[in-house]
Amino acid sequence: MEHEESPEALIPLFKLERVLNQDQNGKRGGPALCLAERAAFPSDEEALTEFHSALVNVKNLGNNDIYRWYMASSRTTETSPPELKLNLIYPCTEKHIKKYSPQEVRMVTETPDIYKNLVRPYMQRMREEGRLNWVFNILEGRAEQDDILLRAKGQSADGQDEEFLLMPDLNWDRKTLSSLHLLAFPTRRDIWSLRDLKKSNIIWLKEMKEKILDATAKLYKTIERDQIKLYVHYQPTYYHFHIHVVHVMCEATATQAVGKAFGLENIISQLECMAGGPDASMAEATLTYHLGTSTDLWTEVFSPLKESTKD
Amino acid sequence: MEHEESPEALIPLFKLERVLNQDQNGKRGGPALCLAERAAFPSDEEALTEFHSALVNVKNLGNNDIYRWYMASSRTTETSPPELKLNLIYPCTEKHIKKYSPQEVRMVTETPDIYKNLVRPYMQRMREEGRLNWVFNILEGRAEQDDILLRAKGQSADGQDEEFLLMPDLNWDRKTLSSLHLLAFPTRRDIWSLRDLKKSNIIWLKEMKEKILDATAKLYKTIERDQIKLYVHYQPTYYHFHIHVVHVMCEATATQAVGKAFGLENIISQLECMAGGPDASMAEATLTYHLGTSTDLWTEVFSPLKESTKD
């Protein structure tokens, strides 16, 4: 391959050797590396109709109730292996359409004042509406007890209650270890979110972290401690502090996205570096994160703030 | 649409109405919902050769040093819009091949001492090996100048050089705004990674942040400031500080995953809350992140550390 060729001329020249990796972007390698990626689907009306009418070799792989899935080709590529996977939901409801439509999301900046005066009261309302009953049912042994993988007891070196439950996340299939997703729930109720974490919680957090890593590695023998990723959400879905425990190879989806997920160890380190005494807390940090515009927190707090700051 | 049709028969029957969502899986909607997804690339030798020889309409979008990027079609789909995006790296090194091969990943904890004594010297070696030439080519106007979206000049209120370049990320198709991905490169060279950020950089960082948000919203009129997410990688691929600028609706993939991506605003806030004077810096924090086991940083630094701490 001549180094000086025009860029276009290089493409036919390189010799394919092997596939390095196959993911959302299929990638091809060799002494020269060529990364091939499917472009986005065209989305205008005409292209859609064209795409639709060009579907051939539609092969059904299975169906269940209103759900059906297929492999297919577009007429133009009939000869090559089917390059399309189709799921058909019929009849479908508004819920289905909503689920697969983009939820609008906005970045918000939550200063210590906004937290104290607006978000914290919102959290309180959420807790008082009984939204946490299902969590307390679990913590107090009234529900989902069969799902509890571990109930760790004890106190941290500085005497804080270190009891926590380890449970599978609802979205984990409970067998694929490479997508392991557990949740750790401390039973103490004074910590609603990472905002409540203080310098005085550092020892407690570090010891709980160690217990979670040990327990997970012990429960799943093939998983080592350094294959486990720990993070918390802000905003979380509910205001009882809980830690996400996932396999480090777990596909990084929205649940792990920066702007929503905060690494537990990095929160601990942030507390360690923080100015002030034992009561210095994450409530003093300005947190920037993204928020769905269909959430109450957006409509009640951040949307009005945005309007009010517009000139 | 008849509910009782055979699954295959249903596909031609439903009428396309609109695209609900567009991501790595293009999705189509209506009273029936059809999710269309590109199948994985075939990866056997024969299919590869076929794929390669079928490439047509290869259009070069740009090139810099050993990197070249293209749009292309496969002969079979010549008539339809180009459905392939190609990146060619030539000549490429073992490092490139490693980077794009599937990697085992481990969590590592980088204490201030490990950073100072082991990681910082590693960064220095990487910089001295000329790995940054392509960045300096851009910063100094020798390459990719057509791709530069903005060259912001000026100084921050406290007199720090605030010049930076805004460019499209290699992986952005440069038209789908919902997957907008830009990179901001400060021209100053004293900041290798987020580890070099000090309290004394807070004003500089905040002003650059504002400039990036303003510039992006100005370049892409339909994007508002609060639809832009800013983050940096640790470890980054190269050691010249750069900021990822993405649309908040951009599908959250590994590039945004907690344990790799750190929100820019939250780093600024972490610096603000940090104990110490103007020189207090991110170098004093313990950072926990994930790292591929085929990286030099793993084999040279963290793997030996792991071995040495085993009982």
GROMACS .gro file of C-alpha atoms in nm, chain A residues 1-45 47-53 55 58-63 65-66 68 70-71 74 76-94 96-109 209 224-231 247-249 251-266 269-270 272-276 281 284-291 298 306 310, chain B residues 1-45 47-53 55 58-63 65-66 68 70-71 74 76-77 79-94 96-98 100-109 171 173 175-176 209 224-231 247-249 251-266 269-270 272-276 284-290 298 306 310:
model
  290
    1MET     CA    1   0.000   0.000   0.000
    2GLU     CA    2   0.148   0.333  -0.103
    3HIS     CA    3   0.135   0.590   0.172
    4GLU     CA    4   0.098   0.878  -0.073
    5GLU     CA    5  -0.215   0.752  -0.248
    6SER     CA    6  -0.520   0.978  -0.243
    7PRO     CA    7  -0.751   0.888   0.046
    8GLU     CA    8  -1.010   0.739  -0.189
    9ALA     CA    9  -0.744   0.532  -0.364
   10LEU     CA   10  -0.640   0.372  -0.034
   11ILE     CA   11  -0.972   0.202   0.037
   12PRO     CA   12  -0.960  -0.053  -0.247
   13LEU     CA   13  -0.591  -0.108  -0.178
   14PHE     CA   14  -0.587  -0.238   0.177
   15LYS     CA   15  -0.627  -0.613   0.219
   16LEU     CA   16  -0.884  -0.738   0.467
   17GLU     CA   17  -0.740  -0.978   0.721
   18ARG     CA   18  -0.965  -1.026   1.019
   19VAL     CA   19  -1.240  -0.865   1.221
   20LEU     CA   20  -1.097  -0.716   1.537
   21ASN     CA   21  -1.423  -0.644   1.703
   22GLN     CA   22  -1.793  -0.644   1.634
   23ASP     CA   23  -2.020  -0.399   1.808
   24GLN     CA   24  -2.248  -0.111   1.715
   25ASN     CA   25  -1.961  -0.023   1.485
   26GLY     CA   26  -1.824  -0.326   1.303
   27LYS     CA   27  -1.449  -0.275   1.281
   28ARG     CA   28  -1.195  -0.430   1.046
   29GLY     CA   29  -0.822  -0.455   1.094
   30GLY     CA   30  -0.482  -0.535   0.953
   31PRO     CA   31  -0.158  -0.349   0.891
   32ALA     CA   32  -0.397  -0.077   0.793
   33LEU     CA   33  -0.705  -0.037   1.007
   34CYS     CA   34  -1.043   0.028   0.851
   35LEU     CA   35  -1.339   0.101   1.075
   36ALA     CA   36  -1.670   0.044   0.900
   37GLU     CA   37  -1.989   0.174   1.051
   38ARG     CA   38  -2.349   0.164   0.930
   39ALA     CA   39  -2.475   0.514   0.869
   40ALA     CA   40  -2.798   0.619   1.039
   41PHE     CA   41  -3.126   0.517   0.874
   42PRO     CA   42  -3.259   0.788   0.647
   43SER     CA   43  -3.574   0.919   0.813
   44ASP     CA   44  -3.761   1.132   0.559
   45GLU     CA   45  -4.104   1.012   0.443
   47ALA     CA   46  -3.681   0.719   0.219
   48LEU     CA   47  -3.902   0.542   0.473
   49THR     CA   48  -4.147   0.429   0.208
   50GLU     CA   49  -3.857   0.321  -0.011
   51PHE     CA   50  -3.699   0.131   0.280
   52HIS     CA   51  -4.031  -0.036   0.352
   53SER     CA   52  -4.113  -0.139  -0.003
   55LEU     CA   53  -3.793  -0.523   0.235
   58VAL     CA   54  -3.857  -1.134   0.566
   59LYS     CA   55  -3.807  -1.435   0.793
   60ASN     CA   56  -3.999  -1.457   1.119
   61LEU     CA   57  -3.785  -1.568   1.414
   62GLY     CA   58  -4.060  -1.581   1.670
   63ASN     CA   59  -4.365  -1.410   1.812
   65ASP     CA   60  -4.872  -1.196   2.187
   66ILE     CA   61  -4.839  -0.862   2.007
   68ARG     CA   62  -4.296  -1.047   1.656
   70TYR     CA   63  -3.769  -1.105   1.211
   71MET     CA   64  -3.457  -1.103   0.999
   74SER     CA   65  -3.366  -0.487   0.152
   76THR     CA   66  -3.098  -0.407  -0.313
   77THR     CA   67  -2.890  -0.639  -0.095
   78GLU     CA   68  -3.086  -0.960  -0.147
   79THR     CA   69  -2.776  -1.157  -0.234
   80SER     CA   70  -2.582  -1.072   0.078
   81PRO     CA   71  -2.676  -1.208   0.424
   82PRO     CA   72  -2.984  -1.038   0.580
   83GLU     CA   73  -2.868  -0.706   0.719
   84LEU     CA   74  -3.183  -0.605   0.903
   85LYS     CA   75  -3.345  -0.713   1.227
   86LEU     CA   76  -3.712  -0.616   1.262
   87ASN     CA   77  -3.940  -0.614   1.562
   88LEU     CA   78  -4.307  -0.562   1.501
   89ILE     CA   79  -4.547  -0.469   1.779
   90TYR     CA   80  -4.908  -0.493   1.661
   91PRO     CA   81  -5.145  -0.378   1.775
   92CYS     CA   82  -4.944  -0.124   1.974
   93THR     CA   83  -5.056   0.132   2.233
   94GLU     CA   84  -4.960   0.493   2.303
   96HIS     CA   85  -4.533   0.153   2.320
   97ILE     CA   86  -4.498   0.461   2.103
   98LYS     CA   87  -4.394   0.670   2.401
   99LYS     CA   88  -4.146   0.405   2.513
  100TYR     CA   89  -3.968   0.410   2.178
  101SER     CA   90  -3.992   0.783   2.123
  102PRO     CA   91  -3.705   0.998   2.247
  103GLN     CA   92  -3.775   1.137   2.595
  104GLU     CA   93  -3.659   1.494   2.591
  105VAL     CA   94  -3.375   1.551   2.833
  106ARG     CA   95  -3.212   1.871   2.954
  107MET     CA   96  -2.896   1.948   3.148
  108VAL     CA   97  -2.962   2.121   3.479
  109THR     CA   98  -2.725   2.280   3.728
  209LYS     CA   99  -1.787  -0.055   4.960
  224GLU     CA  100  -1.311  -1.062   4.075
  225ARG     CA  101  -1.334  -0.750   4.287
  226ASP     CA  102  -1.179  -0.535   4.016
  227GLN     CA  103  -1.448  -0.645   3.771
  228ILE     CA  104  -1.716  -0.474   3.976
  229LYS     CA  105  -1.825  -0.116   3.913
  230LEU     CA  106  -2.010   0.082   4.181
  231TYR     CA  107  -2.213   0.395   4.114
  247HIS     CA  108  -2.003  -0.606   3.606
  248VAL     CA  109  -1.742  -0.380   3.449
  249MET     CA  110  -1.811  -0.543   3.109
  251GLU     CA  111  -2.282  -0.270   2.831
  252ALA     CA  112  -2.268   0.099   2.917
  253THR     CA  113  -2.621   0.227   2.864
  254ALA     CA  114  -2.809   0.533   2.995
  255THR     CA  115  -2.802   0.395   3.350
  256GLN     CA  116  -2.424   0.442   3.354
  257ALA     CA  117  -2.410   0.770   3.162
  258VAL     CA  118  -2.210   1.066   3.290
  259GLY     CA  119  -2.464   1.327   3.396
  260LYS     CA  120  -2.671   1.059   3.573
  261ALA     CA  121  -2.428   0.808   3.725
  262PHE     CA  122  -2.165   0.910   3.983
  263GLY     CA  123  -1.887   0.665   4.069
  264LEU     CA  124  -1.910   0.570   4.437
  265GLU     CA  125  -1.532   0.572   4.493
  266ASN     CA  126  -1.505   0.915   4.330
  269SER     CA  127  -1.263   1.082   4.720
  270GLN     CA  128  -1.449   1.409   4.661
  272GLU     CA  129  -1.197   1.333   5.137
  273CYS     CA  130  -1.064   1.632   4.942
  274MET     CA  131  -1.344   1.860   5.060
  275ALA     CA  132  -1.274   2.162   5.278
  276GLY     CA  133  -1.443   2.177   5.620
  281SER     CA  134  -2.116   1.730   5.268
  284GLU     CA  135  -2.230   2.195   4.931
  285ALA     CA  136  -2.136   2.094   4.576
  286THR     CA  137  -2.294   2.225   4.259
  287LEU     CA  138  -2.416   1.920   4.068
  288THR     CA  139  -2.482   1.926   3.695
  289TYR     CA  140  -2.684   1.638   3.553
  290HIS     CA  141  -2.951   1.563   3.294
  291LEU     CA  142  -3.318   1.537   3.366
  298TRP     CA  143  -3.835   1.941   3.579
  306LYS     CA  144  -3.514   2.831   3.342
  310LYS     CA  145  -3.453   3.416   3.065
  312MET     CA  146  -5.407  -0.432   0.911
  313GLU     CA  147  -5.540  -0.780   0.985
  314HIS     CA  148  -5.437  -0.904   1.325
  315GLU     CA  149  -5.446  -1.270   1.218
  316GLU     CA  150  -5.203  -1.245   0.925
  317SER     CA  151  -4.891  -1.460   0.936
  318PRO     CA  152  -4.597  -1.268   1.085
  319GLU     CA  153  -4.427  -1.237   0.747
  320ALA     CA  154  -4.747  -1.108   0.589
  321LEU     CA  155  -4.769  -0.826   0.842
  322ILE     CA  156  -4.447  -0.652   0.745
  323PRO     CA  157  -4.557  -0.534   0.401
  324LEU     CA  158  -4.898  -0.442   0.542
  325PHE     CA  159  -4.817  -0.179   0.801
  326LYS     CA  160  -4.799   0.177   0.675
  327LEU     CA  161  -4.496   0.382   0.773
  328GLU     CA  162  -4.585   0.709   0.938
  329ARG     CA  163  -4.290   0.864   1.114
  330VAL     CA  164  -3.959   0.791   1.276
  331LEU     CA  165  -3.999   0.784   1.654
  332ASN     CA  166  -3.635   0.767   1.734
  333GLN     CA  167  -3.300   0.731   1.564
  334ASP     CA  168  -3.005   0.571   1.735
  335GLN     CA  169  -2.785   0.269   1.675
  336ASN     CA  170  -3.123   0.104   1.627
  337GLY     CA  171  -3.336   0.308   1.388
  338LYS     CA  172  -3.698   0.272   1.502
  339ARG     CA  173  -4.019   0.331   1.307
  340GLY     CA  174  -4.364   0.390   1.444
  341GLY     CA  175  -4.737   0.414   1.391
  342PRO     CA  176  -5.045   0.221   1.503
  343ALA     CA  177  -4.815  -0.074   1.454
  344LEU     CA  178  -4.460  -0.031   1.573
  345CYS     CA  179  -4.172  -0.166   1.367
  346LEU     CA  180  -3.822  -0.155   1.512
  347ALA     CA  181  -3.560  -0.188   1.242
  348GLU     CA  182  -3.203  -0.261   1.337
  349ARG     CA  183  -2.895  -0.315   1.122
  350ALA     CA  184  -2.771  -0.668   1.163
  351ALA     CA  185  -2.407  -0.715   1.266
  352PHE     CA  186  -2.148  -0.709   0.989
  353PRO     CA  187  -2.072  -1.057   0.858
  354SER     CA  188  -1.720  -1.138   0.970
  355ASP     CA  189  -1.607  -1.448   0.779
  356GLU     CA  190  -1.321  -1.410   0.533
  358ALA     CA  191  -1.803  -1.197   0.340
  359LEU     CA  192  -1.528  -0.951   0.429
  360THR     CA  193  -1.374  -0.973   0.085
  361GLU     CA  194  -1.720  -0.938  -0.068
  362PHE     CA  195  -1.795  -0.637   0.150
  363HIS     CA  196  -1.465  -0.482   0.055
  364SER     CA  197  -1.490  -0.537  -0.317
  366LEU     CA  198  -1.745  -0.065  -0.178
  369VAL     CA  199  -1.611   0.620  -0.154
  370LYS     CA  200  -1.603   0.988  -0.065
  371ASN     CA  201  -1.324   1.120   0.153
  372LEU     CA  202  -1.440   1.361   0.425
  373GLY     CA  203  -1.099   1.451   0.556
  374ASN     CA  204  -0.760   1.324   0.664
  376ASP     CA  205  -0.153   1.229   0.944
  377ILE     CA  206  -0.237   0.858   0.940
  379ARG     CA  207  -0.866   0.933   0.700
  381TYR     CA  208  -1.505   0.857   0.439
  382MET     CA  209  -1.866   0.798   0.347
  385SER     CA  210  -2.177  -0.094  -0.119
  387THR     CA  211  -2.566  -0.330  -0.415
  388THR     CA  212  -2.707  -0.014  -0.259
  390THR     CA  213  -2.878   0.414  -0.556
  391SER     CA  214  -2.971   0.470  -0.192
  392PRO     CA  215  -2.789   0.727   0.028
  393PRO     CA  216  -2.442   0.614   0.143
  394GLU     CA  217  -2.498   0.373   0.429
  395LEU     CA  218  -2.139   0.328   0.540
  396LYS     CA  219  -1.896   0.541   0.734
  397LEU     CA  220  -1.532   0.435   0.702
  398ASN     CA  221  -1.228   0.535   0.903
  399LEU     CA  222  -0.891   0.431   0.768
  400ILE     CA  223  -0.581   0.439   0.983
  401TYR     CA  224  -0.271   0.381   0.774
  402PRO     CA  225  -0.006   0.298   0.854
  403CYS     CA  226  -0.138   0.166   1.185
  404THR     CA  227   0.049   0.033   1.486
  405GLU     CA  228  -0.014  -0.258   1.720
  407HIS     CA  229  -0.431   0.094   1.704
  408ILE     CA  230  -0.515  -0.271   1.654
  409LYS     CA  231  -0.528  -0.324   2.029
  411TYR     CA  232  -1.011  -0.152   1.838
  412SER     CA  233  -0.993  -0.516   1.945
  413PRO     CA  234  -1.225  -0.640   2.220
  414GLN     CA  235  -1.061  -0.576   2.554
  415GLU     CA  236  -1.095  -0.712   2.899
  416VAL     CA  237  -1.155  -0.424   3.135
  417ARG     CA  238  -1.069  -0.387   3.503
  418MET     CA  239  -1.144  -0.124   3.765
  419VAL     CA  240  -0.834   0.048   3.896
  420THR     CA  241  -0.785   0.290   4.185
  482ASN     CA  242  -1.718   0.940   1.498
  484ASP     CA  243  -2.153   1.188   1.092
  486LYS     CA  244  -2.519   1.607   1.026
  487THR     CA  245  -2.734   1.416   1.278
  520LYS     CA  246  -1.733   2.616   2.939
  535GLU     CA  247  -3.008   2.501   2.320
  536ARG     CA  248  -2.735   2.541   2.581
  537ASP     CA  249  -2.907   2.300   2.819
  538GLN     CA  250  -2.907   2.030   2.551
  539ILE     CA  251  -2.529   2.014   2.554
  540LYS     CA  252  -2.335   1.774   2.775
  541LEU     CA  253  -1.966   1.833   2.851
  542TYR     CA  254  -1.730   1.568   2.980
  558HIS     CA  255  -2.600   1.645   2.244
  559VAL     CA  256  -2.773   1.539   2.565
  560MET     CA  257  -2.989   1.300   2.356
  562GLU     CA  258  -2.704   0.766   2.284
  563ALA     CA  259  -2.505   0.692   2.598
  564THR     CA  260  -2.234   0.446   2.495
  565ALA     CA  261  -1.899   0.350   2.651
  566THR     CA  262  -1.758   0.696   2.574
  567GLN     CA  263  -2.002   0.842   2.831
  568ALA     CA  264  -1.980   0.563   3.088
  569VAL     CA  265  -1.918   0.636   3.455
  570GLY     CA  266  -1.568   0.510   3.529
  571LYS     CA  267  -1.437   0.668   3.208
  572ALA     CA  268  -1.625   0.995   3.157
  573PHE     CA  269  -1.616   1.277   3.415
  574GLY     CA  270  -1.865   1.564   3.384
  575LEU     CA  271  -1.678   1.891   3.328
  576GLU     CA  272  -1.907   2.096   3.553
  577ASN     CA  273  -1.872   1.842   3.832
  580SER     CA  274  -1.743   2.194   4.143
  581GLN     CA  275  -1.507   1.938   4.295
  583GLU     CA  276  -1.439   2.463   4.420
  584CYS     CA  277  -1.514   2.245   4.723
  585MET     CA  278  -1.153   2.129   4.757
  586ALA     CA  279  -0.945   2.219   5.062
  587GLY     CA  280  -0.626   2.415   5.001
  595GLU     CA  281  -0.468   1.511   4.503
  596ALA     CA  282  -0.783   1.306   4.446
  597THR     CA  283  -0.800   0.927   4.433
  598LEU     CA  284  -0.958   0.841   4.099
  599THR     CA  285  -1.126   0.507   4.034
  600TYR     CA  286  -1.190   0.420   3.671
  601HIS     CA  287  -1.187   0.124   3.434
  609TRP     CA  288  -0.241  -0.174   3.263
  617LYS     CA  289  -0.228  -0.580   4.147
  621LYS     CA  290  -0.183  -1.012   4.635
   0.00000   0.00000   0.00000
